[in-house]
Each structure stands twice: as C-alpha cells, then as structure tokens.
mmCIF file of C-alpha atoms (C1' of nucleotides) in Angstrom:
data_model
loop_
_atom_site.group_PDB
_atom_site.id
_atom_site.type_symbol
_atom_site.label_atom_id
_atom_site.label_comp_id
_atom_site.label_asym_id
_atom_site.label_seq_id
_atom_site.Cartn_x
_atom_site.Cartn_y
_atom_site.Cartn_z
ATOM 1 C CA MET A 1 106.941 -85.689 113.293
ATOM 2 C CA ALA A 2 104.388 -84.902 115.972
ATOM 3 C CA ASP A 3 102.210 -82.202 114.484
ATOM 4 C CA PRO A 4 103.310 -81.106 111.041
ATOM 5 C CA LYS A 5 102.527 -77.641 109.859
ATOM 6 C CA TRP A 6 99.166 -77.490 108.144
ATOM 7 C CA LEU A 7 98.855 -75.924 104.704
ATOM 8 C CA ASP A 8 98.052 -72.232 104.671
ATOM 9 C CA ASP A 9 95.572 -70.759 102.203
ATOM 10 C CA GLU A 10 98.064 -70.132 99.471
ATOM 11 C CA GLU A 11 99.611 -73.555 99.809
ATOM 12 C CA MET A 12 96.206 -75.171 99.761
ATOM 13 C CA ARG A 13 95.268 -73.216 96.691
ATOM 14 C CA ALA A 14 98.387 -74.415 94.896
ATOM 15 C CA TRP A 15 97.933 -78.004 96.016
ATOM 16 C CA GLN A 16 94.330 -78.212 94.968
ATOM 17 C CA ALA A 17 95.028 -76.521 91.668
ATOM 18 C CA PHE A 18 97.760 -79.024 91.034
ATOM 19 C CA LEU A 19 95.581 -81.999 91.878
ATOM 20 C CA ALA A 20 92.685 -80.767 89.815
ATOM 21 C CA THR A 21 94.761 -79.874 86.788
ATOM 22 C CA SER A 22 96.491 -83.174 86.926
ATOM 23 C CA ALA A 23 93.269 -85.162 86.986
ATOM 24 C CA LEU A 24 91.390 -83.093 84.442
ATOM 25 C CA LEU A 25 94.226 -82.712 82.002
ATOM 26 C CA ASP A 26 95.099 -86.371 81.979
ATOM 27 C CA ARG A 27 91.510 -87.296 81.319
ATOM 28 C CA ARG A 28 91.176 -84.864 78.466
ATOM 29 C CA LEU A 29 94.373 -85.901 76.793
ATOM 30 C CA ASP A 30 93.458 -89.533 77.136
ATOM 31 C CA GLN A 31 90.047 -88.913 75.688
ATOM 32 C CA GLN A 32 91.328 -87.014 72.708
ATOM 33 C CA LEU A 33 93.977 -89.552 71.866
ATOM 34 C CA ARG A 34 91.437 -92.348 72.058
ATOM 35 C CA ASP A 35 89.025 -90.524 69.826
ATOM 36 C CA GLU A 36 91.548 -89.477 67.238
ATOM 37 C CA VAL A 37 93.927 -92.401 66.986
ATOM 38 C CA GLY A 38 92.725 -95.038 69.429
ATOM 39 C CA LEU A 39 95.634 -94.756 71.837
ATOM 40 C CA SER A 40 95.687 -94.198 75.570
ATOM 41 C CA HIS A 41 97.856 -91.403 76.877
ATOM 42 C CA LEU A 42 100.263 -93.988 78.215
ATOM 43 C CA GLN A 43 100.478 -95.719 74.866
ATOM 44 C CA TYR A 44 101.120 -92.417 73.210
ATOM 45 C CA GLU A 45 103.934 -91.682 75.632
ATOM 46 C CA ILE A 46 105.431 -95.076 74.902
ATOM 47 C CA LEU A 47 105.515 -94.313 71.205
ATOM 48 C CA VAL A 48 107.022 -90.897 71.903
ATOM 49 C CA GLN A 49 109.807 -92.394 73.980
ATOM 50 C CA LEU A 50 110.574 -94.978 71.346
ATOM 51 C CA ALA A 51 110.566 -92.424 68.570
ATOM 52 C CA ALA A 52 113.069 -90.346 70.508
ATOM 53 C CA ALA A 53 115.368 -93.271 71.237
ATOM 54 C CA GLU A 54 118.423 -94.477 69.356
ATOM 55 C CA GLY A 55 117.258 -96.733 66.591
ATOM 56 C CA ASN A 56 113.648 -96.251 67.659
ATOM 57 C CA ALA A 57 114.093 -98.954 70.250
ATOM 58 C CA MET A 58 114.560 -99.333 73.975
ATOM 59 C CA ARG A 59 115.001 -102.055 76.505
ATOM 60 C CA MET A 60 111.878 -102.850 78.499
ATOM 61 C CA THR A 61 113.271 -101.868 81.871
ATOM 62 C CA GLU A 62 114.778 -98.674 80.539
ATOM 63 C CA LEU A 63 111.500 -97.764 78.904
ATOM 64 C CA ALA A 64 109.515 -98.540 82.037
ATOM 65 C CA ALA A 65 111.817 -96.349 84.071
ATOM 66 C CA SER A 66 111.623 -93.431 81.679
ATOM 67 C CA LEU A 67 107.838 -93.677 81.723
ATOM 68 C CA LEU A 68 107.765 -93.907 85.504
ATOM 69 C CA ASN A 69 105.714 -97.066 85.173
ATOM 70 C CA SER A 70 105.916 -100.595 86.497
ATOM 71 C CA LYS A 71 107.603 -103.251 84.422
ATOM 72 C CA SER A 72 104.627 -105.564 84.432
ATOM 73 C CA GLY A 73 102.397 -102.739 83.312
ATOM 74 C CA LEU A 74 104.731 -102.007 80.463
ATOM 75 C CA THR A 75 104.812 -105.650 79.403
ATOM 76 C CA TYR A 76 101.055 -105.510 79.112
ATOM 77 C CA GLN A 77 100.990 -102.295 77.103
ATOM 78 C CA ILE A 78 103.757 -103.365 74.778
ATOM 79 C CA SER A 79 101.807 -106.537 74.104
ATOM 80 C CA GLN A 80 98.790 -104.459 73.205
ATOM 81 C CA LEU A 81 100.797 -102.200 70.938
ATOM 82 C CA GLU A 82 102.382 -105.228 69.342
ATOM 83 C CA LYS A 83 98.964 -106.670 68.556
ATOM 84 C CA SER A 84 98.133 -103.384 66.889
ATOM 85 C CA GLY A 85 101.343 -103.551 64.917
ATOM 86 C CA LEU A 86 102.673 -100.271 66.266
ATOM 87 C CA VAL A 87 105.606 -101.792 68.095
ATOM 88 C CA HIS A 88 107.496 -105.022 67.813
ATOM 89 C CA ARG A 89 109.742 -106.913 70.182
ATOM 90 C CA ALA A 90 113.275 -107.852 69.295
ATOM 91 C CA PRO A 91 115.720 -109.939 71.281
ATOM 92 C CA CYS A 92 118.722 -108.184 72.722
ATOM 93 C CA THR A 93 121.972 -109.543 71.325
ATOM 94 C CA ILE A 94 124.296 -108.575 74.137
ATOM 95 C CA ASP A 95 122.011 -109.920 76.845
ATOM 96 C CA VAL A 96 119.846 -112.907 76.095
ATOM 97 C CA ARG A 97 117.377 -111.939 78.803
ATOM 98 C CA GLY A 98 116.876 -108.519 77.302
ATOM 99 C CA VAL A 99 114.066 -107.448 75.005
ATOM 100 C CA TYR A 100 113.912 -104.416 72.812
ATOM 101 C CA ALA A 101 110.641 -102.694 72.165
ATOM 102 C CA ALA A 102 110.956 -101.063 68.772
ATOM 103 C CA LEU A 103 108.727 -98.669 66.900
ATOM 104 C CA THR A 104 107.390 -100.011 63.615
ATOM 105 C CA ASP A 105 106.828 -97.872 60.542
ATOM 106 C CA GLU A 106 103.165 -98.081 61.241
ATOM 107 C CA GLY A 107 103.790 -96.928 64.786
ATOM 108 C CA ARG A 108 105.790 -93.973 63.563
ATOM 109 C CA LYS A 109 103.078 -93.030 61.118
ATOM 110 C CA LEU A 110 100.419 -93.174 63.782
ATOM 111 C CA LEU A 111 102.528 -91.100 66.109
ATOM 112 C CA GLU A 112 103.050 -88.476 63.446
ATOM 113 C CA ARG A 113 99.348 -88.426 62.882
ATOM 114 C CA ALA A 114 98.584 -88.111 66.575
ATOM 115 C CA ALA A 115 101.182 -85.610 67.652
ATOM 116 C CA PRO A 116 99.842 -82.358 66.180
ATOM 117 C CA GLY A 117 96.432 -82.695 67.763
ATOM 118 C CA HIS A 118 97.907 -83.787 71.032
ATOM 119 C CA VAL A 119 100.341 -80.907 71.242
ATOM 120 C CA ALA A 120 97.612 -78.498 70.241
ATOM 121 C CA LEU A 121 95.467 -79.711 73.121
ATOM 122 C CA VAL A 122 98.308 -79.542 75.623
ATOM 123 C CA ARG A 123 98.792 -75.987 74.484
ATOM 124 C CA GLU A 124 95.151 -75.098 74.654
ATOM 125 C CA LEU A 125 94.509 -76.618 78.052
ATOM 126 C CA LEU A 126 97.711 -75.771 79.810
ATOM 127 C CA ILE A 127 100.639 -74.087 78.135
ATOM 128 C CA ASP A 128 98.801 -71.206 76.505
ATOM 129 C CA VAL A 129 96.811 -70.589 79.668
ATOM 130 C CA LEU A 130 99.979 -69.723 81.549
ATOM 131 C CA THR A 131 101.974 -66.523 81.497
ATOM 132 C CA ARG A 132 105.644 -66.869 80.677
ATOM 133 C CA GLU A 133 106.491 -66.264 84.317
ATOM 134 C CA GLN A 134 104.117 -68.987 85.459
ATOM 135 C CA LEU A 135 105.537 -71.322 82.856
ATOM 136 C CA THR A 136 109.047 -70.764 84.127
ATOM 137 C CA ALA A 137 108.001 -71.085 87.744
ATOM 138 C CA ILE A 138 106.369 -74.399 86.953
ATOM 139 C CA ALA A 139 109.315 -75.656 84.973
ATOM 140 C CA ASP A 140 111.666 -74.724 87.798
ATOM 141 C CA GLY A 141 109.531 -75.641 90.783
ATOM 142 C CA LEU A 142 108.049 -78.867 89.535
ATOM 143 C CA GLY A 143 111.318 -79.713 87.842
ATOM 144 C CA GLU A 144 113.017 -79.605 91.189
ATOM 145 C CA ALA A 145 110.229 -81.513 92.896
ATOM 146 C CA SER A 146 110.240 -84.291 90.329
ATOM 147 C CA ARG A 147 114.006 -84.517 90.412
ATOM 148 C CA ARG A 148 113.923 -85.129 94.127
ATOM 149 C CA MET A 149 111.358 -87.878 93.765
ATOM 150 C CA LEU A 150 113.155 -89.750 91.048
ATOM 151 C CA PRO A 151 114.235 -93.329 91.720
ATOM 152 C CA LYS A 152 117.516 -93.385 93.566
ATOM 153 C CA ASP A 153 115.897 -90.854 95.840
ATOM 154 C CA GLY A 154 116.962 -91.890 99.296
ATOM 155 C CA ILE A 155 120.101 -93.673 98.186
ATOM 156 C CA ALA A 156 123.511 -92.952 99.609
ATOM 157 C CA GLU A 157 122.795 -89.641 101.222
ATOM 158 C CA PRO A 158 126.209 -87.986 101.469
ATOM 159 C CA VAL A 159 127.339 -87.800 105.069
ATOM 160 C CA ARG A 160 127.933 -84.058 104.832
ATOM 161 C CA MET B 1 94.477 -77.126 62.664
ATOM 162 C CA ALA B 2 97.116 -77.727 60.051
ATOM 163 C CA ASP B 3 100.427 -77.436 61.881
ATOM 164 C CA PRO B 4 100.120 -76.290 65.442
ATOM 165 C CA LYS B 5 103.016 -74.546 67.071
ATOM 166 C CA TRP B 6 105.402 -77.026 68.620
ATOM 167 C CA LEU B 7 106.508 -76.600 72.224
ATOM 168 C CA ASP B 8 109.676 -74.591 72.691
ATOM 169 C CA ASP B 9 112.339 -75.619 75.192
ATOM 170 C CA GLU B 10 110.871 -73.776 78.125
ATOM 171 C CA GLU B 11 107.377 -75.044 77.422
ATOM 172 C CA MET B 12 108.651 -78.569 77.077
ATOM 173 C CA ARG B 13 110.523 -78.267 80.332
ATOM 174 C CA ALA B 14 107.376 -77.146 82.111
ATOM 175 C CA TRP B 15 105.233 -79.823 80.509
ATOM 176 C CA GLN B 16 107.582 -82.646 81.326
ATOM 177 C CA ALA B 17 108.104 -81.396 84.858
ATOM 178 C CA PHE B 18 104.367 -81.314 85.297
ATOM 179 C CA LEU B 19 103.862 -84.814 83.953
ATOM 180 C CA ALA B 20 106.683 -86.260 86.013
ATOM 181 C CA THR B 21 105.665 -84.578 89.227
ATOM 182 C CA SER B 22 102.127 -85.658 88.755
ATOM 183 C CA ALA B 23 103.023 -89.293 88.260
ATOM 184 C CA LEU B 24 105.668 -89.504 90.943
ATOM 185 C CA LEU B 25 103.789 -87.568 93.564
ATOM 186 C CA ASP B 26 100.595 -89.513 93.155
ATOM 187 C CA ARG B 27 102.438 -92.764 93.496
ATOM 188 C CA ARG B 28 104.256 -91.673 96.621
ATOM 189 C CA LEU B 29 101.154 -90.380 98.313
ATOM 190 C CA ASP B 30 99.267 -93.522 97.466
ATOM 191 C CA GLN B 31 102.058 -95.663 98.790
ATOM 192 C CA GLN B 32 102.325 -93.824 102.064
ATOM 193 C CA LEU B 33 98.609 -93.845 102.706
ATOM 194 C CA ARG B 34 98.459 -97.562 102.028
ATOM 195 C CA ASP B 35 101.343 -98.267 104.340
ATOM 196 C CA GLU B 36 100.135 -96.093 107.169
ATOM 197 C CA VAL B 37 96.367 -96.504 107.177
ATOM 198 C CA GLY B 38 95.521 -98.880 104.360
ATOM 199 C CA LEU B 39 93.780 -96.343 102.166
ATOM 200 C CA SER B 40 94.341 -95.433 98.543
ATOM 201 C CA HIS B 41 94.820 -91.785 97.720
ATOM 202 C CA LEU B 42 91.367 -91.746 96.193
ATOM 203 C CA GLN B 43 89.814 -93.238 99.299
ATOM 204 C CA TYR B 44 91.590 -90.671 101.405
ATOM 205 C CA GLU B 45 90.233 -87.880 99.238
ATOM 206 C CA ILE B 46 86.752 -89.298 99.601
ATOM 207 C CA LEU B 47 87.027 -89.171 103.373
ATOM 208 C CA VAL B 48 88.397 -85.637 103.190
ATOM 209 C CA GLN B 49 85.489 -84.476 101.080
ATOM 210 C CA LEU B 50 82.977 -86.062 103.394
ATOM 211 C CA ALA B 51 84.629 -84.633 106.475
ATOM 212 C CA ALA B 52 84.425 -81.175 104.955
ATOM 213 C CA ALA B 53 80.775 -81.517 103.968
ATOM 214 C CA GLU B 54 77.647 -80.442 105.813
ATOM 215 C CA GLY B 55 76.742 -83.206 108.209
ATOM 216 C CA ASN B 56 79.699 -85.264 107.037
ATOM 217 C CA ALA B 57 77.635 -86.525 104.143
ATOM 218 C CA MET B 58 77.246 -85.991 100.430
ATOM 219 C CA ARG B 59 75.153 -87.275 97.601
ATOM 220 C CA MET B 60 76.925 -89.755 95.359
ATOM 221 C CA THR B 61 76.806 -87.661 92.227
ATOM 222 C CA GLU B 62 77.912 -84.544 94.017
ATOM 223 C CA LEU B 63 80.786 -86.410 95.593
ATOM 224 C CA ALA B 64 81.837 -87.954 92.308
ATOM 225 C CA ALA B 65 81.855 -84.542 90.690
ATOM 226 C CA SER B 66 83.908 -82.934 93.406
ATOM 227 C CA LEU B 67 86.416 -85.751 93.155
ATOM 228 C CA LEU B 68 86.535 -85.484 89.386
ATOM 229 C CA ASN B 69 85.773 -89.177 89.204
ATOM 230 C CA SER B 70 83.256 -91.370 87.459
ATOM 231 C CA LYS B 71 80.037 -92.299 89.214
ATOM 232 C CA SER B 72 80.543 -96.007 88.773
ATOM 233 C CA GLY B 73 84.025 -95.745 90.174
ATOM 234 C CA LEU B 74 82.691 -93.943 93.188
ATOM 235 C CA THR B 75 80.023 -96.573 93.758
ATOM 236 C CA TYR B 76 82.762 -99.153 93.896
ATOM 237 C CA GLN B 77 84.945 -97.201 96.291
ATOM 238 C CA ILE B 78 82.093 -96.299 98.600
ATOM 239 C CA SER B 79 81.216 -99.964 98.748
ATOM 240 C CA GLN B 80 84.766 -100.750 99.758
ATOM 241 C CA LEU B 81 84.803 -98.053 102.386
ATOM 242 C CA GLU B 82 81.466 -99.249 103.662
ATOM 243 C CA LYS B 83 82.838 -102.756 104.072
ATOM 244 C CA SER B 84 85.649 -101.255 106.095
ATOM 245 C CA GLY B 85 83.140 -99.363 108.197
ATOM 246 C CA LEU B 86 84.585 -95.957 107.353
ATOM 247 C CA VAL B 87 81.530 -94.743 105.502
ATOM 248 C CA HIS B 88 77.899 -95.695 105.456
ATOM 249 C CA ARG B 89 75.110 -95.141 102.981
ATOM 250 C CA ALA B 90 71.907 -93.421 103.922
ATOM 251 C CA PRO B 91 68.797 -92.902 101.808
ATOM 252 C CA CYS B 92 67.988 -89.379 100.729
ATOM 253 C CA THR B 93 64.648 -88.191 102.047
ATOM 254 C CA ILE B 94 63.896 -85.530 99.485
ATOM 255 C CA ASP B 95 64.741 -87.734 96.499
ATOM 256 C CA VAL B 96 64.088 -91.442 96.765
ATOM 257 C CA ARG B 97 66.691 -92.177 94.124
ATOM 258 C CA GLY B 98 69.334 -90.357 96.076
ATOM 259 C CA VAL B 99 71.945 -91.869 98.354
ATOM 260 C CA TYR B 100 74.071 -90.127 100.901
ATOM 261 C CA ALA B 101 77.559 -91.323 101.607
ATOM 262 C CA ALA B 102 78.284 -90.395 105.188
ATOM 263 C CA LEU B 103 81.453 -90.512 107.231
ATOM 264 C CA THR B 104 81.281 -92.806 110.247
ATOM 265 C CA ASP B 105 83.020 -92.098 113.526
ATOM 266 C CA GLU B 106 85.504 -94.735 112.610
ATOM 267 C CA GLY B 107 86.067 -93.039 109.288
ATOM 268 C CA ARG B 108 86.662 -89.724 110.968
ATOM 269 C CA LYS B 109 89.118 -91.270 113.373
ATOM 270 C CA LEU B 110 91.040 -92.909 110.593
ATOM 271 C CA LEU B 111 91.132 -89.670 108.662
ATOM 272 C CA GLU B 112 92.472 -87.818 111.652
ATOM 273 C CA ARG B 113 95.101 -90.445 112.034
ATOM 274 C CA ALA B 114 96.065 -90.302 108.374
ATOM 275 C CA ALA B 115 96.046 -86.579 107.764
ATOM 276 C CA PRO B 116 99.199 -85.443 109.580
ATOM 277 C CA GLY B 117 101.477 -87.855 107.780
ATOM 278 C CA HIS B 118 99.823 -87.158 104.478
ATOM 279 C CA VAL B 119 100.141 -83.418 104.784
ATOM 280 C CA ALA B 120 103.720 -83.781 105.928
ATOM 281 C CA LEU B 121 104.539 -85.753 102.816
ATOM 282 C CA VAL B 122 102.782 -83.315 100.505
ATOM 283 C CA ARG B 123 104.885 -80.657 102.128
ATOM 284 C CA GLU B 124 108.091 -82.546 101.893
ATOM 285 C CA LEU B 125 107.662 -83.630 98.291
ATOM 286 C CA LEU B 126 106.083 -80.542 96.823
ATOM 287 C CA ILE B 127 105.106 -77.536 98.878
ATOM 288 C CA ASP B 128 108.334 -77.027 100.753
ATOM 289 C CA VAL B 129 110.357 -77.569 97.602
ATOM 290 C CA LEU B 130 108.817 -74.489 96.027
ATOM 291 C CA THR B 131 109.656 -70.856 96.613
ATOM 292 C CA ARG B 132 106.777 -68.641 97.586
ATOM 293 C CA GLU B 133 106.785 -67.139 94.101
ATOM 294 C CA GLN B 134 106.617 -70.559 92.483
ATOM 295 C CA LEU B 135 103.828 -71.526 94.818
ATOM 296 C CA THR B 136 101.804 -68.513 93.827
ATOM 297 C CA ALA B 137 102.509 -68.991 90.157
ATOM 298 C CA ILE B 138 101.300 -72.573 90.407
ATOM 299 C CA ALA B 139 98.205 -71.636 92.364
ATOM 300 C CA ASP B 140 97.353 -68.953 89.814
ATOM 301 C CA GLY B 141 98.376 -70.704 86.628
ATOM 302 C CA LEU B 142 97.098 -74.162 87.358
ATOM 303 C CA GLY B 143 94.092 -72.691 89.109
ATOM 304 C CA GLU B 144 93.138 -70.984 85.888
ATOM 305 C CA ALA B 145 93.870 -74.052 83.803
ATOM 306 C CA SER B 146 91.774 -76.326 85.981
ATOM 307 C CA ARG B 147 88.940 -73.826 86.089
ATOM 308 C CA ARG B 148 88.774 -73.849 82.319
ATOM 309 C CA MET B 149 88.656 -77.614 82.186
ATOM 310 C CA LEU B 150 85.898 -78.024 84.721
ATOM 311 C CA PRO B 151 82.722 -79.772 83.613
ATOM 312 C CA LYS B 152 80.421 -77.376 81.828
ATOM 313 C CA ASP B 153 83.481 -76.229 79.978
ATOM 314 C CA GLY B 154 82.269 -75.629 76.459
ATOM 315 C CA ILE B 155 78.685 -74.958 77.423
ATOM 316 C CA ALA B 156 76.767 -71.878 76.458
ATOM 317 C CA GLU B 157 79.624 -69.632 75.471
ATOM 318 C CA PRO B 158 78.160 -66.132 75.789
ATOM 319 C CA VAL B 159 77.566 -64.683 72.334
ATOM 320 C CA ARG B 160 79.116 -61.336 73.128
ATOM 321 C "C1'" DC C 1 47.723 -84.970 84.980
ATOM 322 C "C1'" DC C 2 50.794 -87.355 81.533
ATOM 323 C "C1'" DA C 3 54.365 -88.683 77.980
ATOM 324 C "C1'" DG C 4 59.042 -87.840 77.222
ATOM 325 C "C1'" DA C 5 63.402 -86.216 78.545
ATOM 326 C "C1'" DT C 6 66.716 -86.112 82.537
ATOM 327 C "C1'" DT C 7 68.788 -87.418 86.585
ATOM 328 C "C1'" DT C 8 70.429 -90.917 90.089
ATOM 329 C "C1'" DG C 9 72.751 -94.606 91.399
ATOM 330 C "C1'" DT C 10 74.009 -99.286 90.347
ATOM 331 C "C1'" DT C 11 75.418 -103.258 87.613
ATOM 332 C "C1'" DC C 12 77.974 -105.448 84.192
ATOM 333 C "C1'" DA C 13 81.802 -106.946 81.266
ATOM 334 C "C1'" DA C 14 86.066 -105.623 79.457
ATOM 335 C "C1'" DA C 15 90.360 -103.303 79.955
ATOM 336 C "C1'" DT C 16 93.913 -101.941 82.810
ATOM 337 C "C1'" DT C 17 96.987 -101.771 86.890
ATOM 338 C "C1'" DC C 18 99.579 -103.601 90.595
ATOM 339 C "C1'" DG C 19 102.829 -106.424 93.105
ATOM 340 C "C1'" DA C 20 104.430 -110.879 94.225
ATOM 341 C "C1'" DA C 21 106.211 -114.915 92.389
ATOM 342 C "C1'" DT C 22 108.832 -117.043 88.801
ATOM 343 C "C1'" DC C 23 112.201 -118.310 85.394
ATOM 344 C "C1'" DT C 24 116.199 -117.439 82.953
ATOM 345 C "C1'" DC C 25 120.404 -115.401 82.590
ATOM 346 C "C1'" DC C 26 124.398 -112.339 83.899
ATOM 347 C "C1'" DT C 27 128.205 -110.755 87.233
ATOM 348 C "C1'" DG C 28 131.389 -110.619 90.762
ATOM 349 C "C1'" DC C 29 133.871 -113.230 93.899
ATOM 350 C "C1'" DT C 30 136.561 -117.020 95.494
ATOM 351 C "C1'" DA D 1 135.358 -123.013 86.985
ATOM 352 C "C1'" DG D 2 131.458 -122.621 90.221
ATOM 353 C "C1'" DC D 3 128.181 -120.305 92.942
ATOM 354 C "C1'" DA D 4 125.462 -116.690 95.440
ATOM 355 C "C1'" DG D 5 123.141 -112.715 94.466
ATOM 356 C "C1'" DG D 6 121.137 -109.589 91.332
ATOM 357 C "C1'" DA D 7 118.898 -108.167 86.988
ATOM 358 C "C1'" DG D 8 115.486 -108.612 83.056
ATOM 359 C "C1'" DA D 9 111.132 -109.738 81.633
ATOM 360 C "C1'" DT D 10 106.976 -112.167 81.959
ATOM 361 C "C1'" DT D 11 103.064 -114.426 84.235
ATOM 362 C "C1'" DC D 12 99.562 -114.685 87.482
ATOM 363 C "C1'" DG D 13 95.645 -113.401 90.363
ATOM 364 C "C1'" DA D 14 93.463 -109.713 92.752
ATOM 365 C "C1'" DA D 15 91.993 -105.030 92.802
ATOM 366 C "C1'" DT D 16 90.514 -101.183 90.352
ATOM 367 C "C1'" DT D 17 88.676 -98.280 86.486
ATOM 368 C "C1'" DT D 18 85.886 -97.438 82.594
ATOM 369 C "C1'" DG D 19 81.809 -96.597 79.885
ATOM 370 C "C1'" DA D 20 77.579 -98.472 78.378
ATOM 371 C "C1'" DA D 21 73.287 -100.221 79.718
ATOM 372 C "C1'" DC D 22 69.756 -100.242 83.123
ATOM 373 C "C1'" DA D 23 65.893 -99.379 86.406
ATOM 374 C "C1'" DA D 24 63.731 -96.238 89.108
ATOM 375 C "C1'" DA D 25 62.326 -91.602 90.102
ATOM 376 C "C1'" DT D 26 61.919 -86.702 89.062
ATOM 377 C "C1'" DC D 27 60.975 -82.900 86.191
ATOM 378 C "C1'" DT D 28 58.815 -80.418 82.110
ATOM 379 C "C1'" DG D 29 55.794 -78.669 78.883
ATOM 380 C "C1'" DG D 30 51.338 -79.091 77.117
#
DNA sequence: CCAGATTTGTTCAAATTCGAATCTCCTGCT
DNA sequence: AGCAGGAGATTCGAATTTGAACAAATCTGG
C-alpha cells in the first residue's frame, strides 16, 4: 500500500457531496425532531425499529446491531426513553440475561405523531431533490457499500 | 402538511442505504485514523482544511463553517490539537477579536503521514465500490442536496 | 462621534458517546 | 455433572458535543 491512487475530480466531488449531505441532513433531521416531538434522531430510529419489530419489542443487542450503535450507548438511550415513558424494559423469559426493549402505547403515539413531519423533511431535503436515476444509483451504490461494511465483514473469507 | 407522501420501496432503499453507509463509513474512518495517527475524523478534516488554506491558516468561524461544525466544538478541538502541537493559534491583526488556527510543521507532517491510508480506505469502502455512473449520480444528486441545505438556506428567497 | 445591533471566540454546564471492565448467565465439551 | 469460554447487558470514567450565555470588538445609521 505504498502510494494509493489519489481521488480524481469526480471522485472528490462525490466524496465531498456525500460528507456534506451526511452532516447537514443529520443535523436538520435531529433539529426538527427535537423541535416537534423532543426526540433525537437516534431516539426516533429506536422507536421506528421497535415499531417494526415482532410484538413491538427487541433484545438490546439485536436492537443495537440494527441501529449500528454500541451496546452501552443503547443502554443509555433506552434508559432515557424509559424515563419518558416511550419504551419499557421487560425481562427475557428464554434467557435470564436478556432484556427486551418494548414500545409503549405512548411511544407508539409519539412515533405516529413524529413520522409524517420527519418523512416530509427527508423528502424535501433529499429524496425529492434527486432524479429517479440518481435515487436508484444511490440505492444500488450505497447499498452495496453498506453491505460490505456490515459486521461480519472480514470474517471467513472464502478461500476461492 | 396533512399526510405527506410515504416513501416507496425504491426511495426507502436509497434512504436506508444512505443512512447505513453514513454511519458505517464514518465509524470506520474514525477508527482507522485513531489507530494509525491518533486523530479523530473531525481532527483530520480540520488539518485538511488548514492545509488547503492560504498560509495554512484560517479564522475560527470560517473554519467552523467550512467543517459544518459548531464554533464551540471547534474551539475545543483546536485546543486539543494545540496541545498536541499540530496546530497553533495566532492573533488576527485586522480584527483584534479574531483568531487564526494555523497548521504547524508537525501538523503538516502528521497529515501527510495520515492521508495515504485514509484515502485508500475511502476508496476501498466507498469510491471503488461504485460504478462511474453511480459516482456521478452521487456527486450530482448529493451535491445538489447539500447545496440546498447550506447555511443561508431559507434566506432572501428572490420574489420572482 | 455614539448608541445599538452584530460578530468573534470562549466558557460553562448538561447531555451524549465511547470503550474497557464487570457481573451474570448460557453453551459446548469432556 | 463441571468447567472454560462466550454472550448479554450494564456500569463506569473519560472524552466529546451542544447550545446558551458572555465579554470584547466591530460596524451602522443618525
């Protein structure tokens, strides 16, 4: 890995656009969610995951993995959400160590209240800005990139 | 804003790919930079900005803006970098309030040592995963999206 | 030239994030 | 059964981020 190829103009343009969009978009979404329902973007995503799960509940580790976040960070956020009454913890019957984070009715209501505005902003700031071709290119390209980075990445590379 | 259009499958695919890539990529880059040169991704970006600037120096506010970060956060990071000897502060002659953050020789050396590996990883995890068409679509699409979100966004919309 | 509005950079406390350490419990193996 | 190793979740302290409040300096219109 002596002297890796530098980025050409087009690559640089894409990279910087990606970085900028990522930073700006996240900030805006976070801001709006805080203003409208008092949730951080992460907290919102937690509620979304729970709402989509079987029985509106998930194991902590599973949830952390699906959010691409650290377990200790999730413990903290779930505690916050529990204080707010949006989520509650339940012991796992099949594994005494396990803990379920479950969406409460209040949590579901808040999520339903938050979602329309959130989706509208995602649309306004990103989705509706893109052409259909760009949208597909992003879904495909970034889909592939994220897939390759997923946990289990470097594990058991087939010998060919 | 009664009932905004929901995201269809393709839009959802793009949105989730974007979110995932953003989270995973940032973490990986941060990790590598820490391991190899002991810098966070943000600190690396600060050095990059300074290296690219006139005289290897920038005003705090200007730097914060170009990094899309808060001023107080920048103050903290510049202090850290100053402790490490990678950056130094200099008073601004034309405005007594002003402060320049300037790259030191040591900072430049570290940056030159860090850059190759960083670029290689950006390539490996993102750039080289994309086709040329996807790269262009991302540069164009996200370029437009980020442009619209830039500070000064909603200001003085021409009356037309 | 001056009062008031703005800008600059920092400071502060509170909230969040991170990873290492920890504690408890489960699983596979002998 | 019994034990080593791994998994699940939390706790802890340190590092970082945030926005509000601040002090100092600059700019603006009258």
